[in-house]
Amino acid sequence: MAKKRTKKYVYYFGGKQSEGRSQMKLLLGGKGANLAEMAQLGLPVPPGFTITTEACDEYYKIGRKKLMAAIKPQVNAALKKLEKATGKTFGKGPKPLLMSVRSGAAVSMPGMMDTVLNLGLNPDTIKALIELTGNERFVMDSYRRFIQMFGDVVMGVAHHDFEHELDAVKKARKRKLDTDLTLDDLKEVIRRYKRVYKKSVGKAFPTDPKEQLYAGVDAVFGSWKNPRAIKYRQLNDIRGLLGTAVNCQTMVFGNSGDNSATGVAFTRDPSTGEHKYFYGEYLINAQGEDVVAGIRTPQQITLKGSREWAKAQKISEKVRKTEYPSLQELMPRVFKQLDNIRIRLEKHYREMQDVEFTIEDGTLYMLQTRTGKRTAKAAVKIATDMVKEKLITEKQAVLRVDPDALDQLLHPVFVKASEDKARCLTVGLPASPGAATGQAVFGADEAEAWKAKGHQVILCRTETSPEDIGGMAASAGILTSRGGMTSHAAVVARGMGTCCVAGAGDVQINYAARKMAVNGVTVKQGDWISLNGSTGALYLGKVDTVDPSLTGPFGTIMKLADKYRKLGVRTNADTPHDTAVAVKFGAEGIGLCRTEHMFFEGDRIVSFRRLILVAESVKKLKEQHGVETLEDLERTCRKCGKSCASAMTAIKQYKQALAELLPLQRKDFTGIFRALKGRPCTVRLLDPPLHEFLPHDSAGQKEMAKIMKVKPARIKQLVDSLHEFNPMLGHRGCRLGITYPEVTEMQTRAICEAAAKVKGSKPEIMVPLVGNVKELANQKALIVDTIAAVEKAKKKKINVLIGTMIEVPRAAMTADEIATEAEFFSFGTNDLTQMGCGFSRDDAGKFLGEYVERGIFEYDPFQVLDQKGVGRLVETSVELGKKARKDLKIGICGEHGGEPKSVEFCHRVGLNYVSCSPFRVPIARLAAAQAALRK
Ligand code: ADP
Ligand code: MG
Ligand code: MG
């Protein structure tokens, strides 16, 4: 008869008998898998066993009772094996076995259950342990820790209630540190703890070790779905895990006296990546998390580290040596052993490790190893160093660095010593990374004016709005007292790459008096302040900054990324300055040059408004006279003389506006083409609805009327007539170019004339919002004629590609037709998402958050491309487009172009390039390389 195989829930670890491996993280959790691996390697790991994440999964599926019953036989068997291996017995003398119960998912995750140490203590084992060690103080110290941890972690007794009693005893008996507590003090603490426990739980503290153990295991599984843990997984995008594993491990004691200690260490410096020495801290006579809990000042592991630490703390060598000696000095033999383990682990894992260790009476034990968390700076340094050390390959190095983290490296930062000295006034939200120092100004206009006079300014506002753009661009940093990480200030600042601290609630701005108050300090206009956009800190006065270094390890990683990526990376930029920045960051061209921004700057808006004012009249005249072009209209009107006088005025104004705009646009393009030095540039023709260019308040309308020499009512009427219920689906994009062909013509002319001027320019003219191939055909004919006209006038061949943005679902589905006219496609995934999902970009904020929380959409589709839906449209049009035109060039220019997951998608569906804002270019380069390497 075949025996029913039960599932294996429990994996033993200890020496060569270990059943786990580091590759089994999904099943055993990171901690369990690596404990098994270290034990296999022959490192001194206290033996124990791991209950799998599958058990945790079933805990929720079949219920805790059934699951606990199912694992019991296996746990008991593992306990037997453990007793045999250690020569100790669980719950009995003469050598009682004590255990720790530790949670550990595949991804390290604060927020889940804390560890319980010293499990298995009860009156019998306490007695036996005292006899065995002759150290009653140590046993009582372990016991009071156990009651507190078990009570707090497993039974939910308020942590504070225990701390309160401990403090009371310390105070009454005048003890400063935990280590000052005498045996008698500890006994008093234990008495009080038991009282607290009983009061809160309603039962006496459990004495049955098995009951203690199972309650601990149960609590770990239960903690997987506590709100803190769920929130943490959400925030960190941790998905697809079964649950947490539980590690039950033989205790070793760092608190058994002055020849014992516990510590944590990194095999390389997690903040700089240096590995001149071993980075870590330890405490003598301590247990568990004492080191990180800050109850005593931890000491450094190496002598070198210890001396540097003392120097920074302004502690003399004499005091250091006597009060805070390094492990290297205090226990040289153990130090040597630990240092060898460091080298061994790095060689084995080929990765920087973060380890926990304990020394019990001079014997070293390893309690944990895992991939160490690090700053972006350390990440690139470690990855490139490890290639040099032949620990990893170039490809592995490229995969080691998180693309999003690179952002930290692209902005100026404070000189640490200078920042340490500065007076921090408050801390707001770290809305846009980098560091800035400048003089406080409280208005956008002032920011521009001060900047023009050569000042370096920080714009301080309650919040910002679109009118402040100019001032924001002129500022070295932006501070707001209201608004969150997605406030206008935060979003715009990140786009500009300008440092921003948002929502600093302690800041009270008084615009009228041109000053602000922050926690009792007054900052007047012109006073120097500094912002750290990576931490949110606001400082009084100047703090020294250094520019980011794009060479060194960063440069090396970028070079490697370029070597392995297949996707091109361009930038979205519409000024020569942004273009230059992007080129410095490695952009291979411009994927989206928006031209409307150019219409807003300075006096240009006047010319453009003049054009809008008469555009409709001119169009009507053309219809009346049955002519297509402006020249024909002019000729007809001139012929009929007087009656067309007003028509002639409108035509004249229209032409004048176009004539004013042409050289300005040409100048913009010339600057951009120069900054590009022969790289291609996709220019998008006018896109937004005209309404956006007009003043909406009566003051603004009055002013416009004055400049245009018409009555304010005329302007109001114009604004009203252009009002649309749904402007995003209204008269915009190529629909404008079809109605007002002169604008397309003027823009094309400006592009071509600039191209004729700057040798090597590679303009690509992009028609926006095409949904039907005939729209494109219409615009293309106009563009082709204009190019020919310029070529003739300049006696020069101008190489221009003509293509379209794919952003209307109809265009995506008829891409084969569109490709017969278009020489390139660029996916405008912002609009494609809006129209593809039917989510208004401006209104979706109201519900998208909830959609993501409920899992209806995995991510906000405006941030991470919705691959299933919108991505399908992209894929379909790539296929159709390439079928119709083999050499069709295809890119993406939506916000998604700089988002790593979306970049990976673009690689997979065979786009030629992605385009993103300048500061995301390095991120996209690295993400593209990773996509190519992951396949
Ligand atoms: P975390 O995941 O929060 O780091 P751990 O499970 O690693 O929690 O446990 C916290 C601390 O408890 C560790 O730093 C270690 O020093 C201590 N600890 C855990 N298990 C044992 C053990 N068997 N013996 C001694 N100390 C232990
Ligand atoms: Mg912890
Ligand atoms: Mg740990």
CSV table of N, CA and C in Angstrom, one decimal, residues 258-362:
chain,number,residue,atom,x,y,z
A,258,ASP,N,31.7,39.2,30.4
A,258,ASP,CA,32.6,40.1,29.7
A,258,ASP,C,33.4,39.4,28.6
A,259,ASN,N,33.3,38.1,28.5
A,259,ASN,CA,34.0,37.4,27.4
A,259,ASN,C,33.0,37.1,26.3
A,260,SER,N,31.8,37.7,26.4
A,260,SER,CA,30.8,37.5,25.4
A,260,SER,C,30.4,38.8,24.8
A,261,ALA,N,29.8,38.7,23.6
A,261,ALA,CA,29.4,40.0,22.9
A,261,ALA,C,28.5,39.6,21.8
A,262,THR,N,27.8,40.7,21.3
A,262,THR,CA,27.0,40.5,20.1
A,262,THR,C,27.2,41.7,19.2
A,263,GLY,N,27.1,41.4,17.8
A,263,GLY,CA,27.4,42.5,16.9
A,263,GLY,C,26.8,42.4,15.5
A,264,VAL,N,26.9,43.4,14.8
A,264,VAL,CA,26.4,43.4,13.4
A,264,VAL,C,27.5,44.0,12.5
A,265,ALA,N,27.6,43.6,11.3
A,265,ALA,CA,28.7,44.1,10.4
A,265,ALA,C,28.4,44.1,9.0
A,266,PHE,N,29.0,44.9,8.2
A,266,PHE,CA,28.9,44.9,6.7
A,266,PHE,C,30.3,44.6,6.2
A,267,THR,N,30.3,43.7,5.1
A,267,THR,CA,31.6,43.4,4.6
A,267,THR,C,32.2,44.6,3.8
A,268,ARG,N,31.4,45.5,3.4
A,268,ARG,CA,31.9,46.8,2.8
A,268,ARG,C,31.0,47.9,3.4
A,269,ASP,N,31.6,49.1,3.2
A,269,ASP,CA,30.9,50.3,3.8
A,269,ASP,C,29.6,50.5,3.0
A,270,PRO,N,28.4,50.4,3.7
A,270,PRO,CA,27.1,50.5,3.0
A,270,PRO,C,26.8,51.9,2.5
A,271,SER,N,27.5,52.9,3.0
A,271,SER,CA,27.2,54.2,2.5
A,271,SER,C,28.1,54.7,1.4
A,272,THR,N,29.4,54.2,1.4
A,272,THR,CA,30.3,54.7,0.3
A,272,THR,C,30.7,53.5,-0.6
A,273,GLY,N,30.6,52.3,-0.1
A,273,GLY,CA,31.1,51.1,-0.9
A,273,GLY,C,32.5,50.8,-0.7
A,274,GLU,N,33.2,51.7,0.1
A,274,GLU,CA,34.6,51.4,0.4
A,274,GLU,C,34.8,50.1,1.1
A,275,HIS,N,36.0,49.4,0.9
A,275,HIS,CA,36.3,48.3,1.7
A,275,HIS,C,37.7,48.3,2.2
A,276,LYS,N,38.0,49.4,2.8
A,276,LYS,CA,39.3,49.5,3.4
A,276,LYS,C,39.4,48.7,4.6
A,277,TYR,N,38.3,48.6,5.3
A,277,TYR,CA,38.2,47.7,6.5
A,277,TYR,C,36.8,47.2,6.7
A,278,PHE,N,36.6,46.4,7.8
A,278,PHE,CA,35.4,45.7,8.0
A,278,PHE,C,34.5,46.7,8.8
A,279,TYR,N,33.3,46.9,8.3
A,279,TYR,CA,32.4,47.9,9.0
A,279,TYR,C,31.4,47.3,9.9
A,280,GLY,N,31.6,47.5,11.2
A,280,GLY,CA,30.6,46.9,12.1
A,280,GLY,C,30.8,47.4,13.5
A,281,GLU,N,29.8,47.0,14.3
A,281,GLU,CA,29.7,47.4,15.7
A,281,GLU,C,29.4,46.2,16.6
A,282,TYR,N,29.8,46.3,17.8
A,282,TYR,CA,29.5,45.3,18.7
A,282,TYR,C,29.3,45.8,20.1
A,283,LEU,N,28.7,45.0,21.0
A,283,LEU,CA,28.6,45.4,22.4
A,283,LEU,C,29.0,44.1,23.3
A,284,ILE,N,29.8,44.4,24.3
A,284,ILE,CA,30.2,43.3,25.2
A,284,ILE,C,29.0,43.0,26.1
A,285,ASN,N,28.9,41.8,26.5
A,285,ASN,CA,27.8,41.3,27.4
A,285,ASN,C,26.4,41.9,27.0
A,286,ALA,N,26.0,41.5,25.9
A,286,ALA,CA,24.7,42.0,25.4
A,286,ALA,C,24.1,40.9,24.5
A,287,GLN,N,22.8,41.1,24.3
A,287,GLN,CA,22.1,40.1,23.5
A,287,GLN,C,21.2,40.7,22.5
A,288,GLY,N,21.0,40.0,21.4
A,288,GLY,CA,20.0,40.4,20.4
A,288,GLY,C,20.2,41.7,19.8
A,289,GLU,N,19.2,42.5,19.9
A,289,GLU,CA,19.2,43.8,19.2
A,289,GLU,C,19.7,44.9,20.1
A,290,ASP,N,20.4,44.6,21.2
A,290,ASP,CA,21.0,45.7,22.0
A,290,ASP,C,21.8,46.6,21.2
A,291,VAL,N,22.5,46.1,20.2
A,291,VAL,CA,23.4,46.9,19.5
A,291,VAL,C,22.7,48.0,18.7
A,292,VAL,N,21.6,47.6,18.1
A,292,VAL,CA,20.9,48.6,17.3
A,292,VAL,C,19.9,49.4,18.1
A,293,ALA,N,19.6,48.9,19.3
A,293,ALA,CA,18.5,49.5,20.1
A,293,ALA,C,19.0,50.8,20.8
A,294,GLY,N,20.3,51.0,20.7
A,294,GLY,CA,20.9,52.2,21.3
A,294,GLY,C,20.9,52.3,22.8
A,295,ILE,N,20.9,51.2,23.5
A,295,ILE,CA,20.9,51.2,25.0
A,295,ILE,C,22.3,51.5,25.5
A,296,ARG,N,23.3,51.2,24.8
A,296,ARG,CA,24.7,51.6,25.1
A,296,ARG,C,25.4,52.0,23.9
A,297,THR,N,26.5,52.7,24.0
A,297,THR,CA,27.2,53.1,22.8
A,297,THR,C,28.0,51.9,22.2
A,298,PRO,N,27.7,51.5,21.0
A,298,PRO,CA,28.4,50.3,20.5
A,298,PRO,C,29.8,50.6,20.1
A,299,GLN,N,30.6,49.6,20.1
A,299,GLN,CA,32.0,49.8,19.8
A,299,GLN,C,32.3,49.3,18.4
A,300,GLN,N,33.4,49.8,17.8
A,300,GLN,CA,33.7,49.4,16.4
A,300,GLN,C,34.5,48.1,16.4
A,301,ILE,N,34.4,47.4,15.3
A,301,ILE,CA,35.0,46.1,15.1
A,301,ILE,C,36.5,46.2,14.9
A,302,THR,N,36.9,47.1,14.0
A,302,THR,CA,38.4,47.2,13.7
A,302,THR,C,39.0,48.3,14.4
A,303,LEU,N,40.3,48.2,14.6
A,303,LEU,CA,41.0,49.3,15.2
A,303,LEU,C,40.9,50.6,14.4
A,304,LYS,N,41.1,50.4,13.1
A,304,LYS,CA,41.1,51.6,12.2
A,304,LYS,C,39.7,52.3,12.2
A,305,GLY,N,38.7,51.4,12.2
A,305,GLY,CA,37.3,52.0,12.3
A,305,GLY,C,37.1,52.7,13.6
A,306,SER,N,37.6,52.1,14.6
A,306,SER,CA,37.4,52.6,16.0
A,306,SER,C,38.1,54.0,16.1
A,307,ARG,N,39.3,54.1,15.5
A,307,ARG,CA,40.0,55.4,15.6
A,307,ARG,C,39.3,56.5,14.8
A,308,GLU,N,38.8,56.1,13.6
A,308,GLU,CA,38.0,57.1,12.8
A,308,GLU,C,36.7,57.5,13.6
A,309,TRP,N,36.1,56.5,14.2
A,309,TRP,CA,34.9,56.8,14.9
A,309,TRP,C,35.2,57.8,16.1
A,310,ALA,N,36.3,57.5,16.8
A,310,ALA,CA,36.6,58.3,17.9
A,310,ALA,C,36.9,59.8,17.5
A,311,LYS,N,37.6,59.8,16.4
A,311,LYS,CA,37.9,61.2,15.8
A,311,LYS,C,36.7,62.0,15.5
A,312,ALA,N,35.7,61.3,14.9
A,312,ALA,CA,34.5,62.0,14.6
A,312,ALA,C,33.7,62.4,15.8
A,313,GLN,N,33.8,61.5,16.8
A,313,GLN,CA,33.1,61.8,18.1
A,313,GLN,C,33.9,62.7,19.0
A,314,LYS,N,35.1,63.1,18.6
A,314,LYS,CA,35.9,63.9,19.4
A,314,LYS,C,36.3,63.2,20.7
A,315,ILE,N,36.6,62.0,20.6
A,315,ILE,CA,37.0,61.2,21.8
A,315,ILE,C,38.4,60.9,21.7
A,316,SER,N,39.1,61.2,22.8
A,316,SER,CA,40.6,61.0,22.8
A,316,SER,C,41.0,59.5,22.7
A,317,GLU,N,42.2,59.3,22.2
A,317,GLU,CA,42.7,57.9,22.0
A,317,GLU,C,42.7,57.2,23.3
A,318,LYS,N,43.0,57.9,24.4
A,318,LYS,CA,43.1,57.2,25.7
A,318,LYS,C,41.7,56.7,26.1
A,319,VAL,N,40.7,57.6,26.0
A,319,VAL,CA,39.4,57.2,26.4
A,319,VAL,C,38.8,56.1,25.5
A,320,ARG,N,39.1,56.3,24.2
A,320,ARG,CA,38.7,55.2,23.2
A,320,ARG,C,39.2,53.9,23.6
A,321,LYS,N,40.5,53.9,23.9
A,321,LYS,CA,41.2,52.6,24.2
A,321,LYS,C,40.6,51.9,25.4
A,322,THR,N,40.4,52.7,26.4
A,322,THR,CA,39.9,52.1,27.7
A,322,THR,C,38.4,51.9,27.7
A,323,GLU,N,37.6,52.8,27.1
A,323,GLU,CA,36.2,52.6,27.2
A,323,GLU,C,35.5,52.0,26.0
A,324,TYR,N,36.1,52.3,24.8
A,324,TYR,CA,35.4,51.8,23.6
A,324,TYR,C,36.4,51.0,22.7
A,325,PRO,N,37.1,50.1,23.3
A,325,PRO,CA,38.1,49.4,22.4
A,325,PRO,C,37.5,48.6,21.3
A,326,SER,N,38.2,48.4,20.2
A,326,SER,CA,37.7,47.7,19.1
A,326,SER,C,37.8,46.2,19.4
A,327,LEU,N,37.0,45.4,18.7
A,327,LEU,CA,37.0,43.9,18.9
A,327,LEU,C,38.4,43.4,18.5
A,328,GLN,N,39.0,44.1,17.6
A,328,GLN,CA,40.4,43.7,17.1
A,328,GLN,C,41.3,43.7,18.3
A,329,GLU,N,41.2,44.8,19.1
A,329,GLU,CA,42.1,44.9,20.3
A,329,GLU,C,41.7,44.0,21.4
A,330,LEU,N,40.4,43.9,21.6
A,330,LEU,CA,39.9,43.2,22.8
A,330,LEU,C,39.9,41.7,22.7
A,331,MET,N,39.5,41.2,21.5
A,331,MET,CA,39.5,39.7,21.3
A,331,MET,C,40.2,39.4,19.9
A,332,PRO,N,41.5,39.6,19.9
A,332,PRO,CA,42.1,39.5,18.6
A,332,PRO,C,41.9,38.2,17.8
A,333,ARG,N,41.8,37.1,18.6
A,333,ARG,CA,41.7,35.8,18.0
A,333,ARG,C,40.3,35.7,17.3
A,334,VAL,N,39.2,36.1,18.0
A,334,VAL,CA,37.9,36.0,17.5
A,334,VAL,C,37.8,37.0,16.3
A,335,PHE,N,38.4,38.2,16.5
A,335,PHE,CA,38.4,39.1,15.4
A,335,PHE,C,38.9,38.5,14.1
A,336,LYS,N,40.1,37.9,14.2
A,336,LYS,CA,40.7,37.3,13.0
A,336,LYS,C,39.8,36.3,12.4
A,337,GLN,N,39.1,35.5,13.2
A,337,GLN,CA,38.2,34.5,12.7
A,337,GLN,C,37.0,35.1,12.0
A,338,LEU,N,36.5,36.2,12.5
A,338,LEU,CA,35.4,36.9,11.9
A,338,LEU,C,35.8,37.5,10.6
A,339,ASP,N,37.0,38.1,10.6
A,339,ASP,CA,37.5,38.8,9.4
A,339,ASP,C,37.7,37.8,8.3
A,340,ASN,N,38.1,36.6,8.6
A,340,ASN,CA,38.3,35.5,7.6
A,340,ASN,C,36.9,35.1,7.1
A,341,ILE,N,35.9,35.1,8.0
A,341,ILE,CA,34.6,34.7,7.6
A,341,ILE,C,34.0,35.8,6.6
A,342,ARG,N,34.4,37.0,6.9
A,342,ARG,CA,33.9,38.1,6.0
A,342,ARG,C,34.4,37.8,4.6
A,343,ILE,N,35.7,37.5,4.4
A,343,ILE,CA,36.3,37.3,3.1
A,343,ILE,C,35.6,36.1,2.5
A,344,ARG,N,35.5,35.0,3.3
A,344,ARG,CA,34.9,33.8,2.8
A,344,ARG,C,33.5,34.0,2.3
A,345,LEU,N,32.7,34.8,3.0
A,345,LEU,CA,31.3,35.0,2.6
A,345,LEU,C,31.2,35.8,1.4
A,346,GLU,N,32.0,36.8,1.2
A,346,GLU,CA,32.0,37.6,0.0
A,346,GLU,C,32.4,36.8,-1.2
A,347,LYS,N,33.4,36.0,-1.0
A,347,LYS,CA,33.8,35.1,-2.1
A,347,LYS,C,32.7,34.1,-2.5
A,348,HIS,N,32.0,33.7,-1.5
A,348,HIS,CA,31.0,32.7,-1.7
A,348,HIS,C,29.7,33.3,-2.4
A,349,TYR,N,29.3,34.4,-1.8
A,349,TYR,CA,28.1,35.0,-2.3
A,349,TYR,C,28.3,36.0,-3.4
A,350,ARG,N,29.6,36.4,-3.6
A,350,ARG,CA,30.0,37.4,-4.6
A,350,ARG,C,29.1,38.6,-4.5
A,351,GLU,N,28.9,39.0,-3.2
A,351,GLU,CA,28.0,40.1,-3.0
A,351,GLU,C,28.3,40.7,-1.6
A,352,MET,N,28.1,42.0,-1.4
A,352,MET,CA,28.3,42.5,-0.1
A,352,MET,C,27.3,42.0,0.9
A,353,GLN,N,27.8,41.5,2.1
A,353,GLN,CA,27.0,40.9,3.1
A,353,GLN,C,26.8,41.8,4.3
A,354,ASP,N,25.7,41.6,4.9
A,354,ASP,CA,25.3,42.2,6.2
A,354,ASP,C,25.2,41.1,7.2
A,355,VAL,N,26.0,41.0,8.2
A,355,VAL,CA,26.0,39.8,9.1
A,355,VAL,C,25.7,40.2,10.5
A,356,GLU,N,25.2,39.2,11.2
A,356,GLU,CA,25.0,39.3,12.6
A,356,GLU,C,25.8,38.2,13.3
A,357,PHE,N,26.4,38.5,14.4
A,357,PHE,CA,27.2,37.4,15.1
A,357,PHE,C,27.1,37.6,16.6
A,358,THR,N,27.4,36.5,17.3
A,358,THR,CA,27.4,36.6,18.7
A,358,THR,C,28.7,35.8,19.2
A,359,ILE,N,29.3,36.3,20.3
A,359,ILE,CA,30.4,35.6,20.8
A,359,ILE,C,30.0,35.2,22.2
A,360,GLU,N,30.1,33.8,22.4
A,360,GLU,CA,29.7,33.3,23.8
A,360,GLU,C,31.0,32.8,24.4
A,361,ASP,N,31.4,33.3,25.5
A,361,ASP,CA,32.6,32.9,26.2
A,361,ASP,C,33.8,32.7,25.2
A,362,GLY,N,34.0,33.7,24.4
A,362,GLY,CA,35.1,33.6,23.4
A,362,GLY,C,34.9,32.7,22.2
